[in-house]
mmCIF file of C-alpha atoms and ligand atoms in Angstrom:
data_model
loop_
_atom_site.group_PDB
_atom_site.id
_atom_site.type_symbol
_atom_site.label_atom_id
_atom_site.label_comp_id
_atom_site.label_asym_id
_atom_site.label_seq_id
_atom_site.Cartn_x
_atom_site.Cartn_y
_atom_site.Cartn_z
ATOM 1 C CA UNK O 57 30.905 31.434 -91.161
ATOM 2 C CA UNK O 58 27.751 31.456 -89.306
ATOM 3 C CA UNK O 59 29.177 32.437 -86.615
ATOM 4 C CA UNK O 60 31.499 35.456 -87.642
ATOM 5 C CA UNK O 61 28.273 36.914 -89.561
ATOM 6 C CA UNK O 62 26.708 36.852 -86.401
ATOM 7 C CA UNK O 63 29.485 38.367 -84.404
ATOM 8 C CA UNK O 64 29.654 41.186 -86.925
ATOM 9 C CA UNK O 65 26.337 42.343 -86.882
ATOM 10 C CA UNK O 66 26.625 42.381 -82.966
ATOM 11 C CA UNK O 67 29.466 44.521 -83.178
ATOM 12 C CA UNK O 68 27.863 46.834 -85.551
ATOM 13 C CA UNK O 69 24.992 46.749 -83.148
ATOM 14 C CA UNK O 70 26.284 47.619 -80.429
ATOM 15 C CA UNK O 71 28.986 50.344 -81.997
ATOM 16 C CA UNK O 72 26.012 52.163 -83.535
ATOM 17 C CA UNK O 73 23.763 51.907 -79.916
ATOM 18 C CA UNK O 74 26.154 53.578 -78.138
ATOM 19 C CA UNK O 75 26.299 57.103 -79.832
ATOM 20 C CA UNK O 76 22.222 56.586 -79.938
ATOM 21 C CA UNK O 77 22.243 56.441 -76.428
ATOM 22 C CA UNK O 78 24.045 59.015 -75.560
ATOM 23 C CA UNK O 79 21.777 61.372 -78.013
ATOM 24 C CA UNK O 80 18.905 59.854 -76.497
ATOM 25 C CA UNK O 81 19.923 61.954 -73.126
ATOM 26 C CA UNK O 82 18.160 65.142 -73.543
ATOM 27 C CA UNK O 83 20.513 67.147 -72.499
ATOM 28 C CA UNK O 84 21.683 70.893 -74.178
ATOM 29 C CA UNK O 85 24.676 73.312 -73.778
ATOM 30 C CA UNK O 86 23.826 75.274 -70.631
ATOM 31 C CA UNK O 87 25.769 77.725 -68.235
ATOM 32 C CA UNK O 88 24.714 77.871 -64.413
ATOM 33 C CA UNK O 89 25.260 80.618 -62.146
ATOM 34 C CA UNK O 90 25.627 79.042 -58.909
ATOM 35 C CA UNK O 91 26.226 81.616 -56.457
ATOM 36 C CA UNK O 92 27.200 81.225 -52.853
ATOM 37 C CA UNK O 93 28.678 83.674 -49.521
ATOM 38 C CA UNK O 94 31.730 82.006 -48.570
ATOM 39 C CA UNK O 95 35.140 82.100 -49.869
ATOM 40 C CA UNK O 96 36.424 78.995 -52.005
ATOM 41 C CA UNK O 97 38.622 77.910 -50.055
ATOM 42 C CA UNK O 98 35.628 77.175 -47.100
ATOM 43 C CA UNK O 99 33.925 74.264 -46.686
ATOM 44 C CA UNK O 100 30.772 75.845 -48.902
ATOM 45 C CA UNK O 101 33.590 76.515 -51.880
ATOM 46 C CA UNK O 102 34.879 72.935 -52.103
ATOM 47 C CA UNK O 103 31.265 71.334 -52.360
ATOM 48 C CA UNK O 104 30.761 73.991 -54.908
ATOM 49 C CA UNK O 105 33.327 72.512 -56.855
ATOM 50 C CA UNK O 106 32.596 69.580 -56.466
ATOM 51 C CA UNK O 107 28.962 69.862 -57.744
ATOM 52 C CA UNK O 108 30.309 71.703 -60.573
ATOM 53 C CA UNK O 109 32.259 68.386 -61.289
ATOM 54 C CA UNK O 110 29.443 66.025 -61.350
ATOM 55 C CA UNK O 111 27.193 68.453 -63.832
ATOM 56 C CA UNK O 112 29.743 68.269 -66.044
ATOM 57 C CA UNK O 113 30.755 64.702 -65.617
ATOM 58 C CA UNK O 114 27.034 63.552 -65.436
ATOM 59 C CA UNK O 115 26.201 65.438 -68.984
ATOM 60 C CA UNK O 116 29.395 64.822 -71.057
ATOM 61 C CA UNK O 117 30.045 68.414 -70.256
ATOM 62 C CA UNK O 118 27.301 69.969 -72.223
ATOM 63 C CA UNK O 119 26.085 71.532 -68.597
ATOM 64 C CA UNK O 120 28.607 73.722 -67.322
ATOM 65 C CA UNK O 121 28.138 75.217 -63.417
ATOM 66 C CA UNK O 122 30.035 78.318 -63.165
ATOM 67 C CA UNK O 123 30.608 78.863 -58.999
ATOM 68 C CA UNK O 124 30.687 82.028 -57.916
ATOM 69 C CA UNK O 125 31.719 82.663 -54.344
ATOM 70 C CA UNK O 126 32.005 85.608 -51.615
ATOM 71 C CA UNK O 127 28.831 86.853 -52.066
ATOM 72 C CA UNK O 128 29.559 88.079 -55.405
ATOM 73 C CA UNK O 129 26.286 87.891 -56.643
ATOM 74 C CA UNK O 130 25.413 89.326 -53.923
ATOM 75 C CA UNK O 131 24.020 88.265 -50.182
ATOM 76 C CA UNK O 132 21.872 84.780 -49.674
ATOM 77 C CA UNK O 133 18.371 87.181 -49.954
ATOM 78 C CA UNK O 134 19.384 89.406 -53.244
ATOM 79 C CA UNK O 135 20.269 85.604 -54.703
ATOM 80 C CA UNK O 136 16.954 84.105 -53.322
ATOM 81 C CA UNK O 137 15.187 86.886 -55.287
ATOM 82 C CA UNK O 138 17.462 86.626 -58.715
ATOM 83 C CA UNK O 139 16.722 83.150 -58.611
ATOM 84 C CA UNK O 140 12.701 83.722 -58.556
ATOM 85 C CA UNK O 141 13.061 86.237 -61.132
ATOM 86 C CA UNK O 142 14.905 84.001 -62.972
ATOM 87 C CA UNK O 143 17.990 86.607 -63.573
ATOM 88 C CA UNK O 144 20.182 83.665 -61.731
ATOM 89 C CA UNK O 145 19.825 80.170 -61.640
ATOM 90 C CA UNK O 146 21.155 78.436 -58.435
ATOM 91 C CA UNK O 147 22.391 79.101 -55.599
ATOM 92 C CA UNK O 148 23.372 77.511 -51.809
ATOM 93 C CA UNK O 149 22.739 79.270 -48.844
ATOM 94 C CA UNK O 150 21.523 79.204 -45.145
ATOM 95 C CA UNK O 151 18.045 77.855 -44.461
ATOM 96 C CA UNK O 152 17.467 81.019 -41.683
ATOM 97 C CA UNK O 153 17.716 83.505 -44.338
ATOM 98 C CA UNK O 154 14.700 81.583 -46.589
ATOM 99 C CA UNK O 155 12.421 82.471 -43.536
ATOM 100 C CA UNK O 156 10.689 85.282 -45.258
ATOM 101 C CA UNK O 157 9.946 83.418 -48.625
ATOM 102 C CA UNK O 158 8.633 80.410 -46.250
ATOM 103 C CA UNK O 159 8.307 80.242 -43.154
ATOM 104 C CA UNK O 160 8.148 76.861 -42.690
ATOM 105 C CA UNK O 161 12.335 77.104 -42.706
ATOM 106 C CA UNK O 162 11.945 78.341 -39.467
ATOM 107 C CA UNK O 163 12.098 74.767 -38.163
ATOM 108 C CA UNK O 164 15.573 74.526 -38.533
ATOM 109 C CA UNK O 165 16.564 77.420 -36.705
ATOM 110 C CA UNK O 166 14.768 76.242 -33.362
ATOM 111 C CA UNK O 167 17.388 76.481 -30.666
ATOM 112 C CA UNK O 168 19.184 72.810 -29.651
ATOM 113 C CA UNK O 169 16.509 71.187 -32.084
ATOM 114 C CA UNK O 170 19.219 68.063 -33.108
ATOM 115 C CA UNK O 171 21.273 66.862 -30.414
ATOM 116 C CA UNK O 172 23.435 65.612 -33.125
ATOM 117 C CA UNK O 173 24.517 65.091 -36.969
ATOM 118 C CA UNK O 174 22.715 61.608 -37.148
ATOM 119 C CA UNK O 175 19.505 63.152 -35.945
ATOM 120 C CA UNK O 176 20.032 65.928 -38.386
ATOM 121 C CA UNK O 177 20.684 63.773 -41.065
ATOM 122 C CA UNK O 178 17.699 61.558 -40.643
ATOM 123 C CA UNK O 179 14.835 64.797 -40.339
ATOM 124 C CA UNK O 180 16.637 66.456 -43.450
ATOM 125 C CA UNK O 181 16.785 63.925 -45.525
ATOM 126 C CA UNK O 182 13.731 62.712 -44.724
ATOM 127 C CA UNK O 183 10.093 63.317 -44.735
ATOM 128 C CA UNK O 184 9.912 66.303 -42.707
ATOM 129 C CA UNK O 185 13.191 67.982 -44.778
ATOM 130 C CA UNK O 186 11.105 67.126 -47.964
ATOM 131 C CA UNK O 187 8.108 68.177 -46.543
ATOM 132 C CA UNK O 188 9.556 71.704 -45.833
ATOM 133 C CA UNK O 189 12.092 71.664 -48.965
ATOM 134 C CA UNK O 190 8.905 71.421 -51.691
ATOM 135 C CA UNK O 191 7.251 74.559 -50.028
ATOM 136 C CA UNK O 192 9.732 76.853 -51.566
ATOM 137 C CA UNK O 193 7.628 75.723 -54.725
ATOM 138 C CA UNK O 194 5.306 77.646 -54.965
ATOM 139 C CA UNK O 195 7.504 80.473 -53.948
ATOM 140 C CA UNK O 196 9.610 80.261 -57.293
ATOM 141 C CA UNK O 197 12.196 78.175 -55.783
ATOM 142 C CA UNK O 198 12.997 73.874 -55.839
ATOM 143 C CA UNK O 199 15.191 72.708 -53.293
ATOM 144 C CA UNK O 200 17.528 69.938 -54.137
ATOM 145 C CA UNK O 201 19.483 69.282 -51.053
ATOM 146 C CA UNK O 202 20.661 70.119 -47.396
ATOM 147 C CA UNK O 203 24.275 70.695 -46.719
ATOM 148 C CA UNK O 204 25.653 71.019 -43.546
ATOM 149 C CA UNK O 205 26.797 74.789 -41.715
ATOM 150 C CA UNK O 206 26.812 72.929 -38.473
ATOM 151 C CA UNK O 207 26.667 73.982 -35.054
ATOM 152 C CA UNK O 208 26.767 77.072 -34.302
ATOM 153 C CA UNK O 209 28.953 78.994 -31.497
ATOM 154 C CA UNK O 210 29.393 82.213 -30.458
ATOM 155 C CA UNK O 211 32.476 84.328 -30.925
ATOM 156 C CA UNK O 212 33.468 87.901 -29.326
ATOM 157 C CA UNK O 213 35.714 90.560 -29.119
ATOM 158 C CA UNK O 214 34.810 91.723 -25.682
ATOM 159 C CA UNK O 215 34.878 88.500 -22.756
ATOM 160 C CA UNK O 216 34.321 84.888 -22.827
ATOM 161 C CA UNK O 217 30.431 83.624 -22.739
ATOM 162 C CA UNK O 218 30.455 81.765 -19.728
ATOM 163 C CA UNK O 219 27.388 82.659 -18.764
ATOM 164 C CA UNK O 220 23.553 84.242 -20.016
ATOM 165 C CA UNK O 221 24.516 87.675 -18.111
ATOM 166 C CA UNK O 222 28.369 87.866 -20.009
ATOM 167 C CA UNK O 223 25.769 88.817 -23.142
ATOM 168 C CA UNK O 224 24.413 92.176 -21.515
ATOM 169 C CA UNK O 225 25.206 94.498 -23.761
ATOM 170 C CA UNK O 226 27.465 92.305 -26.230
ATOM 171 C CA UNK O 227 26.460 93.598 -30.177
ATOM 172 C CA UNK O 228 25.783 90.274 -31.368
ATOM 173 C CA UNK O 229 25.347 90.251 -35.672
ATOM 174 C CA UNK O 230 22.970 87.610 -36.230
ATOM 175 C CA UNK O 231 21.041 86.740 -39.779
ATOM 176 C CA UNK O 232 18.329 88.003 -41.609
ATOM 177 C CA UNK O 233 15.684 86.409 -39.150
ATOM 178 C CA UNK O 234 13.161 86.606 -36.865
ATOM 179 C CA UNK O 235 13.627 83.551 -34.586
ATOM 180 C CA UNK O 236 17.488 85.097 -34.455
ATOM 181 C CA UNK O 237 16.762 87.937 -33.301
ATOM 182 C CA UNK O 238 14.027 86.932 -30.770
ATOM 183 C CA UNK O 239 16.490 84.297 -29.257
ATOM 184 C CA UNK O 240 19.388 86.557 -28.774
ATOM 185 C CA UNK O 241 17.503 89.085 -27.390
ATOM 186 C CA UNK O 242 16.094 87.203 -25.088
ATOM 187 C CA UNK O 243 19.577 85.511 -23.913
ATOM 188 C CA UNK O 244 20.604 89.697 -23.452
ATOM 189 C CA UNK O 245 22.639 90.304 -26.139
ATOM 190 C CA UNK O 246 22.134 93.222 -28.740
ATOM 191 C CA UNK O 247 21.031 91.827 -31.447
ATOM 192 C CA UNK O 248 21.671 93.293 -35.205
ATOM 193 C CA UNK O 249 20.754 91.428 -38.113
ATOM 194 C CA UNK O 250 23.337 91.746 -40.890
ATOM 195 C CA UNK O 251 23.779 89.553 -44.253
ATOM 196 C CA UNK O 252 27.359 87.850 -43.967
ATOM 197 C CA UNK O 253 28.987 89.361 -46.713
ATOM 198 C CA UNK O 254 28.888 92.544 -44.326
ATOM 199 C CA UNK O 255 30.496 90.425 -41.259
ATOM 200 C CA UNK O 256 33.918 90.775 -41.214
ATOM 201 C CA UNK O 257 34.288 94.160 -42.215
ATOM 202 C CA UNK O 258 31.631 94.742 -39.189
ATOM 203 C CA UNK O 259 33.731 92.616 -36.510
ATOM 204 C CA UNK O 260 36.954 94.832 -37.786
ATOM 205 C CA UNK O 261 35.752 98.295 -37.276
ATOM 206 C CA UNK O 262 33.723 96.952 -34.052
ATOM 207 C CA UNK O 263 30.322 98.310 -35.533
ATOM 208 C CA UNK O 264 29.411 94.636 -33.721
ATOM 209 C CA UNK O 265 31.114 93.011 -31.226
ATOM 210 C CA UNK O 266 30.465 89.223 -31.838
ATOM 211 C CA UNK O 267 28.480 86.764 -33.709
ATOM 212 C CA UNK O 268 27.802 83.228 -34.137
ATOM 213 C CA UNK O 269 28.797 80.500 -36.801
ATOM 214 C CA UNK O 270 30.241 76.801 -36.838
ATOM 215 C CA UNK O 271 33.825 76.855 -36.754
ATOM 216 C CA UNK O 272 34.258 76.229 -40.140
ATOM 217 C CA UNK O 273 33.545 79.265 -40.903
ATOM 218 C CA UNK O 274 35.148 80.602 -38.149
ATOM 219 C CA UNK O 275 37.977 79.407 -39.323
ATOM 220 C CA UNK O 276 37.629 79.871 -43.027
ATOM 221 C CA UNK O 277 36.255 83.207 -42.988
ATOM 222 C CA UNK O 278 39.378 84.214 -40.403
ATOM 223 C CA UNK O 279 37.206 85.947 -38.163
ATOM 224 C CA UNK O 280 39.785 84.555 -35.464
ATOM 225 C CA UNK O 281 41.576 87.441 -36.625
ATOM 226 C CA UNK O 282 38.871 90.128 -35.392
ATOM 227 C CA UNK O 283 37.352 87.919 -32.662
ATOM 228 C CA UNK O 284 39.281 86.925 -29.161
ATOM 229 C CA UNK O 285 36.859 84.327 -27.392
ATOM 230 C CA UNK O 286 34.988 81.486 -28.422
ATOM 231 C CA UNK O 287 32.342 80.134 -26.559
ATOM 232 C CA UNK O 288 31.092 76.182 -27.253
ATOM 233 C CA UNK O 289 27.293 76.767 -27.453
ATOM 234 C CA UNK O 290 26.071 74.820 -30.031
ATOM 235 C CA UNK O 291 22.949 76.640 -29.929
ATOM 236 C CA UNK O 292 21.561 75.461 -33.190
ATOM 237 C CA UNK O 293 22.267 73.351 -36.126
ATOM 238 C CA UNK O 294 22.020 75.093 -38.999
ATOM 239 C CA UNK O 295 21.812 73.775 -42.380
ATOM 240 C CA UNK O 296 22.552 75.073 -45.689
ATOM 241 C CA UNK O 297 20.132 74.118 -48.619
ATOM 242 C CA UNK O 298 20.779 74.321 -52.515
ATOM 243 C CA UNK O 299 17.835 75.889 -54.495
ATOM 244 C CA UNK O 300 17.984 76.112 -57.988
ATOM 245 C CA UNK O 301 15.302 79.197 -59.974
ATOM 246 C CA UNK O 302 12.056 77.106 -60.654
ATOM 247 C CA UNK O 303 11.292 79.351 -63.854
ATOM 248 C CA UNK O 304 14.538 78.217 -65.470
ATOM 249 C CA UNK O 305 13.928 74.827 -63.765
ATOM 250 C CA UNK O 306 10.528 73.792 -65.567
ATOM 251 C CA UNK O 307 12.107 74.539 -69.207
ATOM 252 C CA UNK O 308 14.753 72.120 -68.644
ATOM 253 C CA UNK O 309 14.119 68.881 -70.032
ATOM 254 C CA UNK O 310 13.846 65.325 -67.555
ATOM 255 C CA UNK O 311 17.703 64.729 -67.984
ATOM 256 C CA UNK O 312 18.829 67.635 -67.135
ATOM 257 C CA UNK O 313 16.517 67.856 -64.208
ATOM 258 C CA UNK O 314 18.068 64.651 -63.204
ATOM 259 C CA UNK O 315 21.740 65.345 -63.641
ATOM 260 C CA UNK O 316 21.158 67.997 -61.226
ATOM 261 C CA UNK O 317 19.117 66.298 -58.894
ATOM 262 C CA UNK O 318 22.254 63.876 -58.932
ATOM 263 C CA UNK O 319 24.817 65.708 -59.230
ATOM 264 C CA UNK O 320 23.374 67.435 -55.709
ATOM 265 C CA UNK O 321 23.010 64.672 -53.803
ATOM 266 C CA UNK O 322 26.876 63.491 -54.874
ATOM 267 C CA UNK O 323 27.715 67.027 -53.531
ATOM 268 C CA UNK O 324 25.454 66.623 -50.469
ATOM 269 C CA UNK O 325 27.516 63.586 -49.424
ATOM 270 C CA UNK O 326 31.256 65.200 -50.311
ATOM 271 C CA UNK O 327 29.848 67.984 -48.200
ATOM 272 C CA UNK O 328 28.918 66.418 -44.978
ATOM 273 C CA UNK O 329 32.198 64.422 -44.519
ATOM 274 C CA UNK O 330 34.359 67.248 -45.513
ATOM 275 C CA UNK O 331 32.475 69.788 -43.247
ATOM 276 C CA UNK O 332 33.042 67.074 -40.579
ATOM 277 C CA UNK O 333 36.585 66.202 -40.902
ATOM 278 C CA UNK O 334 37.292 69.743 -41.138
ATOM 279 C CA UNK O 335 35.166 70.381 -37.886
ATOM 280 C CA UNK O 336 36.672 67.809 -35.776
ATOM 281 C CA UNK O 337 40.174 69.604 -36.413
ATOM 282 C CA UNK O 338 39.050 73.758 -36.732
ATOM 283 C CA UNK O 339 38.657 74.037 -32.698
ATOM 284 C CA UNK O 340 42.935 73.080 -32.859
ATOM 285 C CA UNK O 341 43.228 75.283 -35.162
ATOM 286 C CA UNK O 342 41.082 78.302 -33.903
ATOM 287 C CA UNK O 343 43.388 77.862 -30.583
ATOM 288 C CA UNK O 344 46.581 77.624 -32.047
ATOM 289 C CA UNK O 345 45.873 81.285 -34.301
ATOM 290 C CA UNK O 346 45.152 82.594 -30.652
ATOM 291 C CA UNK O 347 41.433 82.550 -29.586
ATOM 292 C CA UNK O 348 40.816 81.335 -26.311
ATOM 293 C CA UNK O 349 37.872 78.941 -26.139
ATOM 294 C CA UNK O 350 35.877 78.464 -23.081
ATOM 295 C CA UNK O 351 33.047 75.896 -22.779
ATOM 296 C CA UNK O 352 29.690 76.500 -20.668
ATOM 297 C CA UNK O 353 29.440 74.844 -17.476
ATOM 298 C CA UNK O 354 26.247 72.644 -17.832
ATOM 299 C CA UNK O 355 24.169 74.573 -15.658
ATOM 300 C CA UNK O 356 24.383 77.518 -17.479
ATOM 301 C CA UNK O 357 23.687 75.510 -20.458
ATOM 302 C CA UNK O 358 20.630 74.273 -19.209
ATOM 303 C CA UNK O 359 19.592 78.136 -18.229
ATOM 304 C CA UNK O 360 19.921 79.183 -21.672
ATOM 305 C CA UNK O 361 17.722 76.292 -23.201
ATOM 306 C CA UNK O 362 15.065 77.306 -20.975
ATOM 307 C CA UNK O 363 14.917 80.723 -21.790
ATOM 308 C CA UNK O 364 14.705 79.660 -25.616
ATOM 309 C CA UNK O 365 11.956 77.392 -24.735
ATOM 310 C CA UNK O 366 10.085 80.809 -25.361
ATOM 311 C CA UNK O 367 10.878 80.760 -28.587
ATOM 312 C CA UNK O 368 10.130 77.128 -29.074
ATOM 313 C CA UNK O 369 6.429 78.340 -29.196
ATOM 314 C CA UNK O 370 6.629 80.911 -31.319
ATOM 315 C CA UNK O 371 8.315 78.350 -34.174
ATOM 316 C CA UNK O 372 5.684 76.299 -33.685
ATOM 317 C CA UNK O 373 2.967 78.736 -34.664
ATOM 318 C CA UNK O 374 4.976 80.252 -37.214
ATOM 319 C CA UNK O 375 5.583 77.057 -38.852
ATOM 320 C CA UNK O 376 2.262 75.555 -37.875
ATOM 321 C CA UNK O 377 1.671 72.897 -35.324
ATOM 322 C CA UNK O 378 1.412 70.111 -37.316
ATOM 323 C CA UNK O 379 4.610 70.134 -38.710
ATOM 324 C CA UNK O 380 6.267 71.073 -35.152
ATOM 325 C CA UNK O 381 4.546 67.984 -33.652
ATOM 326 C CA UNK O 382 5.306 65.771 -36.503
ATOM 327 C CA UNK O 383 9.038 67.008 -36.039
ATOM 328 C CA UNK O 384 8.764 66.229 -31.870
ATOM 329 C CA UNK O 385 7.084 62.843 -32.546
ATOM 330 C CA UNK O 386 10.296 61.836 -35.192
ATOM 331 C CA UNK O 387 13.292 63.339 -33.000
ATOM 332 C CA UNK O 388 11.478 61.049 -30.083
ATOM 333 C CA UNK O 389 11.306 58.085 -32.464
ATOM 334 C CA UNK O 390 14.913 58.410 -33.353
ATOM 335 C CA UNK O 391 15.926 59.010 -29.516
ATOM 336 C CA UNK O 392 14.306 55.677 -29.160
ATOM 337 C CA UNK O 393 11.358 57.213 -27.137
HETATM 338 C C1 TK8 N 421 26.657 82.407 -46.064
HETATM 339 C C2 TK8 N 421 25.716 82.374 -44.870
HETATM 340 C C3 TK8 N 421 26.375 81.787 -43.635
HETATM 341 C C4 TK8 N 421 25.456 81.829 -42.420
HETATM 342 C C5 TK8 N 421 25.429 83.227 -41.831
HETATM 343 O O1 TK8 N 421 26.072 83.047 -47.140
HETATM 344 O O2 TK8 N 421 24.905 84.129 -42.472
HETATM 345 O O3 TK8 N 421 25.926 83.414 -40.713
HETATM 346 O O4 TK8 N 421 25.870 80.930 -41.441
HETATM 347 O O5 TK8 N 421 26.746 80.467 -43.885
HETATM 348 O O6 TK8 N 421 24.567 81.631 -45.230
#
């Protein structure tokens, strides 16, 4: 008898705990706008999704993300500024267009920085990525995560890149940024900033002649249609980073704060192994819908990271020289230096 009693009331304990808990998550109906430049069916779409997923899963649905793609909402800068107004609440986009909000994002877009993912892994996600990531603070902006673009290589309607002087006079689009521009002039090319929503229809009417991306978005973005040679530069690693509006941020309560926080870093880790299977296979790909690829001999590799040394030095006083040191000292740490 004893024994059943007791039973019972744990039952009835437990039965009525459960709804308790889940009230006990502070957590209220709300719709995101998460806005990003790339089509859904890119690598940037299905991480989209996927985050969507997790906010939902992670707050019995009471947080829904509504993804909006191809620049819909507009370029990576008009988002950057809806989400500091507070008109738009997150949003993922390239690191090198931040550069004007805070310029410590230049960092990332320092020519052959990371020789490789591991490497970028390790500063992103680290320290130094954190370090950088919480000064968008106090611009309006918290950072939750880095995706990966990749590496980036330069396509062209007009010859293959075999060499610095093949980028005389080649209109080369490149982002919203200083370092950008600086490096590309320097390697020859014409440089013309333009936001990526603009690209394609750019590389169609030849307004520009080439540009540079990973080939994901090479691929998903079918510039192979409008672009003839691709050249294996890997000039930088660029990452992407999600940033949510930090006015609509601090009135959410601690849950909610943390199903996001969550919820990114579940989409951070779909997003790196996706973007890399899909990586190791897009140079197939790009070949078999016609573009002929060419890589640089080494030499010509080494030229070009010595002219962009130049820039090297003008990163580090933009982004001061403590952090550029700090960022030498790790990469030589993790090269085992
Ligand atoms: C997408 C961009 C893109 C970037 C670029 O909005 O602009 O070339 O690589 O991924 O952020």
């Amino acid at each position: 008898m004893n024994f059943i009693r007791r039973t019972l009331l744990a039952a009835a304990c437990v039965a009525s705990l459960a709804p308790a808990l889940a009230q006990a998550q502070d957590i209220k109906p709300r719709l995101i706008r998460f806005g990003y430049g790339l089509n859904e069916q890119s690598n940037q779409g299905r991480a989209a999704k996927v985050f969507a997923d997790e906010v939902a899963k992670r707050s019995g649905g009471k947080m829904k993300v509504r993804a909006i793609g191809a620049a819909a909402l507009g370029p990576d800068t008009q988002m950057q500024q809806a989400l500091i107004g507070g008109a738009q609440e997150m949003m993922v986009g390239s690191t090198a267009t931040l550069v004007g909000i805070t310029k410590e994002m230049a960092l990332w877009d320092t020519p052959f920085l990371f020789n490789n993912v591991k490497e970028a892994d390790a500063v992103l996600d680290g320290p130094i990525g954190r370090k950088v990531m919480d000064k968008l603070e106090e611009k309006g902006l918290v950072g939750l995560v880095y995706w990966e673009n990749g590496f980036r290589n330069l396509t062209n309607s007009k010859r293959p890149v075999a060499k610095m002087e093949d980028l005389n006079g080649v209109k080369l689009r490149v982002m919203q940024n200083n370092v950008y521009l600086d490096s590309f002039k320097l390697l020859g090319a014409n440089a013309v900033p333009l936001p990526f929503s603009e690209l394609f229809s750019a590389l169609e009417t030849n307004t520009v002649d080439g540009q540079e991306n990973p080939y994901n978005t090479i691929l998903s973005s079918k510039f192979y249609e409008v672009q003839k040679y691709l050249s294996i530069t890997n000039h930088v690693y660029s990452p992407w980073i999600v940033t949510v509006s930090k006015k609509w941020w601090d009135g959410l309560s601690k849950d909610e704060q943390k199903v996001l926080r969550d919820a990114a870093i579940a989409s951070r880790d779909f997003e790196r192994k996706d973007t890399r299977e899909e990586a190791a296979k897009a140079l197939a790909d790009l070949k078999a819908k016609g573009m002929q690829i060419n890589e640089l001999p080494p030499a010509e590799a080494a030229r070009m990271r010595d002219k962009l040394t130049r820039v090297n030095a003008s990163i580090g006083t933009t982004v001061g020289m403590d952090l550029w040191n700090e960022t030498q000292a790790e990469l030589a740490k993790l090269r085992g230096g």
